[in-house]
PDB file of C-alpha atoms in Angstrom:
ATOM      1  CA  UNK A 563       0.831  -0.670   3.509  1.00 70.00           C
ATOM      2  CA  UNK A 564       1.108  -2.634   0.290  1.00 81.00           C
ATOM      3  CA  UNK A 565       1.675  -1.620  -3.322  1.00 85.00           C
ATOM      4  CA  UNK A 566      -0.410  -3.297  -6.021  1.00 87.00           C
ATOM      5  CA  UNK A 567       1.709  -4.061  -9.070  1.00 89.00           C
ATOM      6  CA  UNK A 568       1.325  -5.852 -12.407  1.00 87.00           C
ATOM      7  CA  UNK A 569       3.268  -9.121 -12.535  1.00 88.00           C
ATOM      8  CA  UNK A 570       5.338  -7.846 -15.499  1.00 90.00           C
ATOM      9  CA  UNK A 571       6.379  -4.729 -13.522  1.00 91.00           C
ATOM     10  CA  UNK A 572       7.306  -6.628 -10.357  1.00 92.00           C
ATOM     11  CA  UNK A 573      11.076  -7.050 -11.018  1.00 93.00           C
ATOM     12  CA  UNK A 574      11.554  -3.388 -12.015  1.00 93.00           C
ATOM     13  CA  UNK A 575       9.605  -2.033  -9.049  1.00 92.00           C
ATOM     14  CA  UNK A 576      11.351  -4.316  -6.566  1.00 94.00           C
ATOM     15  CA  UNK A 577      14.750  -3.292  -7.968  1.00 94.00           C
ATOM     16  CA  UNK A 578      13.875   0.418  -7.757  1.00 91.00           C
ATOM     17  CA  UNK A 579      12.701   0.100  -4.160  1.00 91.00           C
ATOM     18  CA  UNK A 580      15.741  -2.002  -3.224  1.00 93.00           C
ATOM     19  CA  UNK A 581      17.992   0.716  -4.670  1.00 93.00           C
ATOM     20  CA  UNK A 582      16.358   3.090  -2.166  1.00 88.00           C
ATOM     21  CA  UNK A 583      16.962   0.596   0.660  1.00 89.00           C
ATOM     22  CA  UNK A 584      13.372  -0.653   0.847  1.00 89.00           C
ATOM     23  CA  UNK A 585      12.914  -4.407   1.234  1.00 90.00           C
ATOM     24  CA  UNK A 586       9.717  -5.772  -0.311  1.00 91.00           C
ATOM     25  CA  UNK A 587       7.945  -9.126  -0.387  1.00 90.00           C
ATOM     26  CA  UNK A 588       5.505 -10.050  -3.171  1.00 92.00           C
ATOM     27  CA  UNK A 589       2.148 -11.574  -2.260  1.00 89.00           C
ATOM     28  CA  UNK A 590      -0.114 -13.062  -4.869  1.00 87.00           C
ATOM     29  CA  UNK A 591      -3.855 -13.068  -4.347  1.00 83.00           C
ATOM     30  CA  UNK A 592      -6.223 -15.222  -6.374  1.00 81.00           C
ATOM     31  CA  UNK A 593      -8.922 -13.327  -8.264  1.00 78.00           C
ATOM     32  CA  UNK A 594     -12.561 -14.330  -7.892  1.00 78.00           C
ATOM     33  CA  UNK A 595     -13.018 -14.247 -11.683  1.00 82.00           C
ATOM     34  CA  UNK A 596     -10.120 -16.660 -12.217  1.00 79.00           C
ATOM     35  CA  UNK A 597      -8.028 -14.005 -14.015  1.00 78.00           C
ATOM     36  CA  UNK A 598      -4.360 -13.237 -13.523  1.00 77.00           C
ATOM     37  CA  UNK A 599      -3.597 -13.173  -9.794  1.00 77.00           C
ATOM     38  CA  UNK A 600      -3.104  -9.744  -8.256  1.00 81.00           C
ATOM     39  CA  UNK A 601       0.351  -9.024  -6.897  1.00 90.00           C
ATOM     40  CA  UNK A 602       0.930  -6.779  -3.908  1.00 89.00           C
ATOM     41  CA  UNK A 603       4.325  -5.782  -2.593  1.00 88.00           C
ATOM     42  CA  UNK A 604       4.450  -5.819   1.170  1.00 88.00           C
ATOM     43  CA  UNK A 605       7.137  -4.213   3.271  1.00 86.00           C
ATOM     44  CA  UNK A 606       7.131  -7.138   5.676  1.00 81.00           C
ATOM     45  CA  UNK A 607       7.695 -10.864   5.291  1.00 78.00           C
ATOM     46  CA  UNK A 608       5.107 -11.428   8.035  1.00 74.00           C
ATOM     47  CA  UNK A 609       1.436 -11.810   7.261  1.00 65.00           C
ATOM     48  CA  UNK A 610      -1.326  -9.840   8.913  1.00 59.00           C
ATOM     49  CA  UNK A 611      -1.156  -6.470  10.624  1.00 58.00           C
ATOM     50  CA  UNK A 612       2.057  -6.186  12.633  1.00 58.00           C
ATOM     51  CA  UNK A 613       1.168  -3.162  14.792  1.00 62.00           C
ATOM     52  CA  UNK A 614       4.317  -1.944  16.539  1.00 65.00           C
ATOM     53  CA  UNK A 615       6.452  -4.573  14.761  1.00 72.00           C
ATOM     54  CA  UNK A 616       5.767  -3.077  11.344  1.00 78.00           C
ATOM     55  CA  UNK A 617       8.770  -2.145   9.200  1.00 82.00           C
ATOM     56  CA  UNK A 618       9.925   1.472   9.477  1.00 84.00           C
ATOM     57  CA  UNK A 619       9.024   2.296   5.858  1.00 85.00           C
ATOM     58  CA  UNK A 620       5.408   1.188   6.470  1.00 82.00           C
ATOM     59  CA  UNK A 621       5.224   3.360   9.594  1.00 84.00           C
ATOM     60  CA  UNK A 622       6.577   6.380   7.682  1.00 85.00           C
ATOM     61  CA  UNK A 623       4.089   5.857   4.832  1.00 83.00           C
ATOM     62  CA  UNK A 624       1.195   5.564   7.276  1.00 83.00           C
ATOM     63  CA  UNK A 625       2.265   8.849   8.896  1.00 86.00           C
ATOM     64  CA  UNK A 626       1.954  10.818   5.626  1.00 83.00           C
ATOM     65  CA  UNK A 627      -1.002  13.216   5.389  1.00 82.00           C
ATOM     66  CA  UNK A 628      -2.138  11.503   2.173  1.00 81.00           C
ATOM     67  CA  UNK A 629      -2.393   8.047   3.785  1.00 83.00           C
ATOM     68  CA  UNK A 630      -5.994   6.855   3.308  1.00 84.00           C
ATOM     69  CA  UNK A 631      -6.808  10.283   1.815  1.00 87.00           C
ATOM     70  CA  UNK A 632      -5.399  10.201  -1.713  1.00 87.00           C
ATOM     71  CA  UNK A 633      -4.086  13.628  -2.597  1.00 89.00           C
ATOM     72  CA  UNK A 634      -0.780  15.323  -3.247  1.00 92.00           C
ATOM     73  CA  UNK A 635       0.074  17.565  -0.298  1.00 88.00           C
ATOM     74  CA  UNK A 636       0.496  21.167  -1.481  1.00 89.00           C
ATOM     75  CA  UNK A 637       4.064  21.413  -0.195  1.00 89.00           C
ATOM     76  CA  UNK A 638       5.079  18.496  -2.474  1.00 90.00           C
ATOM     77  CA  UNK A 639       4.270  20.667  -5.510  1.00 93.00           C
ATOM     78  CA  UNK A 640       7.034  23.074  -4.452  1.00 92.00           C
ATOM     79  CA  UNK A 641       9.806  20.492  -4.234  1.00 94.00           C
ATOM     80  CA  UNK A 642      12.888  20.403  -6.431  1.00 94.00           C
ATOM     81  CA  UNK A 643      12.521  19.522 -10.120  1.00 94.00           C
ATOM     82  CA  UNK A 644      13.877  16.030  -9.395  1.00 95.00           C
ATOM     83  CA  UNK A 645      11.363  15.518  -6.574  1.00 96.00           C
ATOM     84  CA  UNK A 646       8.450  16.772  -8.703  1.00 96.00           C
ATOM     85  CA  UNK A 647       9.492  14.520 -11.590  1.00 97.00           C
ATOM     86  CA  UNK A 648       9.723  11.518  -9.250  1.00 95.00           C
ATOM     87  CA  UNK A 649       6.239  12.274  -7.915  1.00 96.00           C
ATOM     88  CA  UNK A 650       4.837  12.656 -11.442  1.00 97.00           C
ATOM     89  CA  UNK A 651       6.509   9.383 -12.435  1.00 97.00           C
ATOM     90  CA  UNK A 652       4.969   7.577  -9.473  1.00 94.00           C
ATOM     91  CA  UNK A 653       1.481   8.832 -10.333  1.00 96.00           C
ATOM     92  CA  UNK A 654       1.944   8.021 -14.021  1.00 97.00           C
ATOM     93  CA  UNK A 655       3.381   4.559 -13.260  1.00 95.00           C
ATOM     94  CA  UNK A 656       0.279   3.702 -11.246  1.00 92.00           C
ATOM     95  CA  UNK A 657      -2.497   5.338 -13.299  1.00 94.00           C
ATOM     96  CA  UNK A 658      -0.829   6.548 -16.494  1.00 96.00           C
ATOM     97  CA  UNK A 659      -0.462   5.224 -20.003  1.00 95.00           C
ATOM     98  CA  UNK A 660       1.798   5.939 -22.957  1.00 93.00           C
ATOM     99  CA  UNK A 661       0.473   5.186 -26.413  1.00 92.00           C
ATOM    100  CA  UNK A 662       2.814   3.817 -29.067  1.00 86.00           C
ATOM    101  CA  UNK A 663       2.992   7.314 -30.603  1.00 87.00           C
ATOM    102  CA  UNK A 664       4.285   8.689 -27.277  1.00 85.00           C
ATOM    103  CA  UNK A 665       1.119  10.525 -26.140  1.00 92.00           C
ATOM    104  CA  UNK A 666       0.810  10.171 -22.352  1.00 96.00           C
ATOM    105  CA  UNK A 667      -2.373  10.201 -20.313  1.00 97.00           C
ATOM    106  CA  UNK A 668      -3.337   9.886 -16.675  1.00 97.00           C
ATOM    107  CA  UNK A 669      -6.798   8.507 -15.823  1.00 96.00           C
ATOM    108  CA  UNK A 670      -8.288   8.481 -12.337  1.00 95.00           C
ATOM    109  CA  UNK A 671     -11.584   8.854 -10.497  1.00 94.00           C
ATOM    110  CA  UNK A 672     -10.001  11.318  -8.072  1.00 94.00           C
ATOM    111  CA  UNK A 673     -10.108  14.863  -9.464  1.00 95.00           C
ATOM    112  CA  UNK A 674      -7.542  16.091  -6.898  1.00 95.00           C
ATOM    113  CA  UNK A 675      -4.961  13.590  -8.187  1.00 96.00           C
ATOM    114  CA  UNK A 676      -5.681  14.570 -11.802  1.00 97.00           C
ATOM    115  CA  UNK A 677      -5.243  18.262 -10.939  1.00 97.00           C
ATOM    116  CA  UNK A 678      -1.968  17.429  -9.153  1.00 97.00           C
ATOM    117  CA  UNK A 679      -0.721  15.703 -12.332  1.00 98.00           C
ATOM    118  CA  UNK A 680      -1.564  18.869 -14.300  1.00 97.00           C
ATOM    119  CA  UNK A 681       0.327  21.029 -11.780  1.00 97.00           C
ATOM    120  CA  UNK A 682       3.350  18.696 -11.723  1.00 97.00           C
ATOM    121  CA  UNK A 683       3.499  18.360 -15.503  1.00 96.00           C
ATOM    122  CA  UNK A 684       3.227  22.117 -16.043  1.00 95.00           C
ATOM    123  CA  UNK A 685       5.849  22.808 -13.386  1.00 94.00           C
ATOM    124  CA  UNK A 686       8.202  20.602 -15.416  1.00 94.00           C
ATOM    125  CA  UNK A 687       7.573  22.494 -18.666  1.00 91.00           C
ATOM    126  CA  UNK A 688       4.937  20.171 -20.080  1.00 93.00           C
ATOM    127  CA  UNK A 689       1.933  21.498 -21.984  1.00 92.00           C
ATOM    128  CA  UNK A 690      -1.460  20.111 -21.031  1.00 93.00           C
ATOM    129  CA  UNK A 691      -4.912  21.563 -21.493  1.00 88.00           C
ATOM    130  CA  UNK A 692      -5.859  20.464 -17.993  1.00 96.00           C
ATOM    131  CA  UNK A 693      -8.307  17.929 -16.638  1.00 97.00           C
ATOM    132  CA  UNK A 694     -10.937  16.497 -18.975  1.00 96.00           C
ATOM    133  CA  UNK A 695     -14.044  15.038 -17.347  1.00 95.00           C
ATOM    134  CA  UNK A 696     -15.504  12.005 -19.119  1.00 94.00           C
ATOM    135  CA  UNK A 697     -18.737  10.290 -18.141  1.00 94.00           C
ATOM    136  CA  UNK A 698     -18.150   6.555 -17.884  1.00 91.00           C
ATOM    137  CA  UNK A 699     -20.455   4.220 -15.974  1.00 91.00           C
ATOM    138  CA  UNK A 700     -17.597   1.762 -15.400  1.00 90.00           C
ATOM    139  CA  UNK A 701     -15.934   4.182 -12.975  1.00 85.00           C
ATOM    140  CA  UNK A 702     -16.868   5.097  -9.402  1.00 80.00           C
ATOM    141  CA  UNK A 703     -19.175   8.090  -9.446  1.00 87.00           C
ATOM    142  CA  UNK A 704     -19.793   7.591 -13.175  1.00 93.00           C
ATOM    143  CA  UNK A 705     -16.914   9.834 -14.267  1.00 94.00           C
ATOM    144  CA  UNK A 706     -13.212   9.652 -14.884  1.00 96.00           C
ATOM    145  CA  UNK A 707     -10.705  12.489 -15.034  1.00 96.00           C
ATOM    146  CA  UNK A 708      -8.114  12.451 -17.804  1.00 97.00           C
ATOM    147  CA  UNK A 709      -4.927  14.474 -18.206  1.00 98.00           C
ATOM    148  CA  UNK A 710      -3.041  14.167 -21.478  1.00 96.00           C
ATOM    149  CA  UNK A 711       0.225  15.557 -22.821  1.00 95.00           C
ATOM    150  CA  UNK A 712       3.014  14.860 -25.296  1.00 92.00           C
ATOM    151  CA  UNK A 713       6.251  14.904 -23.277  1.00 93.00           C
ATOM    152  CA  UNK A 714       8.853  17.485 -24.247  1.00 89.00           C
ATOM    153  CA  UNK A 715      12.166  18.823 -22.963  1.00 84.00           C
ATOM    154  CA  UNK A 716      13.436  15.247 -22.508  1.00 87.00           C
ATOM    155  CA  UNK A 717      10.962  14.593 -19.680  1.00 92.00           C
ATOM    156  CA  UNK A 718      10.111  10.908 -19.289  1.00 94.00           C
ATOM    157  CA  UNK A 719       7.041  10.792 -17.026  1.00 96.00           C
ATOM    158  CA  UNK A 720       7.412   7.082 -16.168  1.00 96.00           C
ATOM    159  CA  UNK A 721       9.934   4.941 -14.325  1.00 93.00           C
ATOM    160  CA  UNK A 722       8.462   1.549 -15.207  1.00 93.00           C
ATOM    161  CA  UNK A 723      10.448   0.347 -18.237  1.00 93.00           C
ATOM    162  CA  UNK A 724       7.444  -0.968 -20.200  1.00 91.00           C
ATOM    163  CA  UNK A 725       5.817   2.478 -20.042  1.00 93.00           C
ATOM    164  CA  UNK A 726       8.965   4.609 -20.316  1.00 93.00           C
ATOM    165  CA  UNK A 727      10.060   2.884 -23.537  1.00 91.00           C
ATOM    166  CA  UNK A 728       6.970   4.249 -25.323  1.00 90.00           C
ATOM    167  CA  UNK A 729       7.712   7.896 -24.516  1.00 90.00           C
ATOM    168  CA  UNK A 730       8.778  10.000 -27.475  1.00 82.00           C
ATOM    169  CA  UNK A 731       9.957  13.176 -25.753  1.00 68.00           C
ATOM    170  CA  UNK A 732      10.741  16.103 -28.014  1.00 65.00           C
ATOM    171  CA  UNK A 733      13.987  18.049 -27.632  1.00 59.00           C
ATOM    172  CA  UNK A 734      13.186  20.686 -30.235  1.00 59.00           C
ATOM    173  CA  UNK A 735      13.634  24.325 -29.355  1.00 53.00           C
ATOM    174  CA  UNK A 736      10.480  25.902 -27.980  1.00 59.00           C
ATOM    175  CA  UNK A 737       9.598  29.546 -27.822  1.00 62.00           C
ATOM    176  CA  UNK A 738      10.325  30.755 -24.330  1.00 66.00           C
ATOM    177  CA  UNK A 739      10.490  34.053 -22.482  1.00 72.00           C
ATOM    178  CA  UNK A 740      14.127  34.664 -21.619  1.00 78.00           C
ATOM    179  CA  UNK A 741      13.942  38.254 -20.323  1.00 85.00           C
ATOM    180  CA  UNK A 742      11.511  41.065 -19.595  1.00 89.00           C
ATOM    181  CA  UNK A 743      12.744  44.647 -19.872  1.00 92.00           C
ATOM    182  CA  UNK A 744      10.920  47.880 -19.217  1.00 92.00           C
ATOM    183  CA  UNK A 745      10.931  50.257 -22.203  1.00 90.00           C
ATOM    184  CA  UNK A 746       9.582  53.755 -22.731  1.00 92.00           C
ATOM    185  CA  UNK A 747       6.094  54.094 -24.100  1.00 91.00           C
ATOM    186  CA  UNK A 748       5.914  55.177 -27.727  1.00 91.00           C
ATOM    187  CA  UNK A 749       2.935  55.736 -30.009  1.00 89.00           C
ATOM    188  CA  UNK A 750       2.181  52.725 -32.207  1.00 86.00           C
ATOM    189  CA  UNK A 751      -0.356  51.830 -34.815  1.00 84.00           C
ATOM    190  CA  UNK A 752      -2.099  48.452 -34.758  1.00 77.00           C
TER     191      UNK A 752
END
């Protein structure tokens, strides 16, 4: 269990995990093309597969139903608002983007993850038209799935500072249903 992270996001991610009591160790891997080395955060200072000596957090992650089968378990979509926001933020931190004008998008080759982002965003009061399928030969399977939305209701769908600082969440009043009351039927004219 390792987390791939951009070098510029490394301090923020390590601090966030440390705040939750998770110790991490960065590992840098050279790229074949000579580009910027990839950085992975490991939960162990040891190298190689540790089997029974693996850190507890790695064992718990490996026990999740989504381990090696990327999807959001259905029961996670029914968590508290704080839990759903944290899950949305994790997905957006890894595969999301915020433009300078505040528009946010999630791009992935896994339709299930894109649909989970739609469900999470909508459950938090965000408006999205759903998953857009775009043909793109650069992606596995020749398609990518995109979810876009302009954050509202003070929702910041990122935790990574470099992404969160671009969010322009709207606090304006939105039309909302506040009550439904049964009334007697009366003749009307359209």
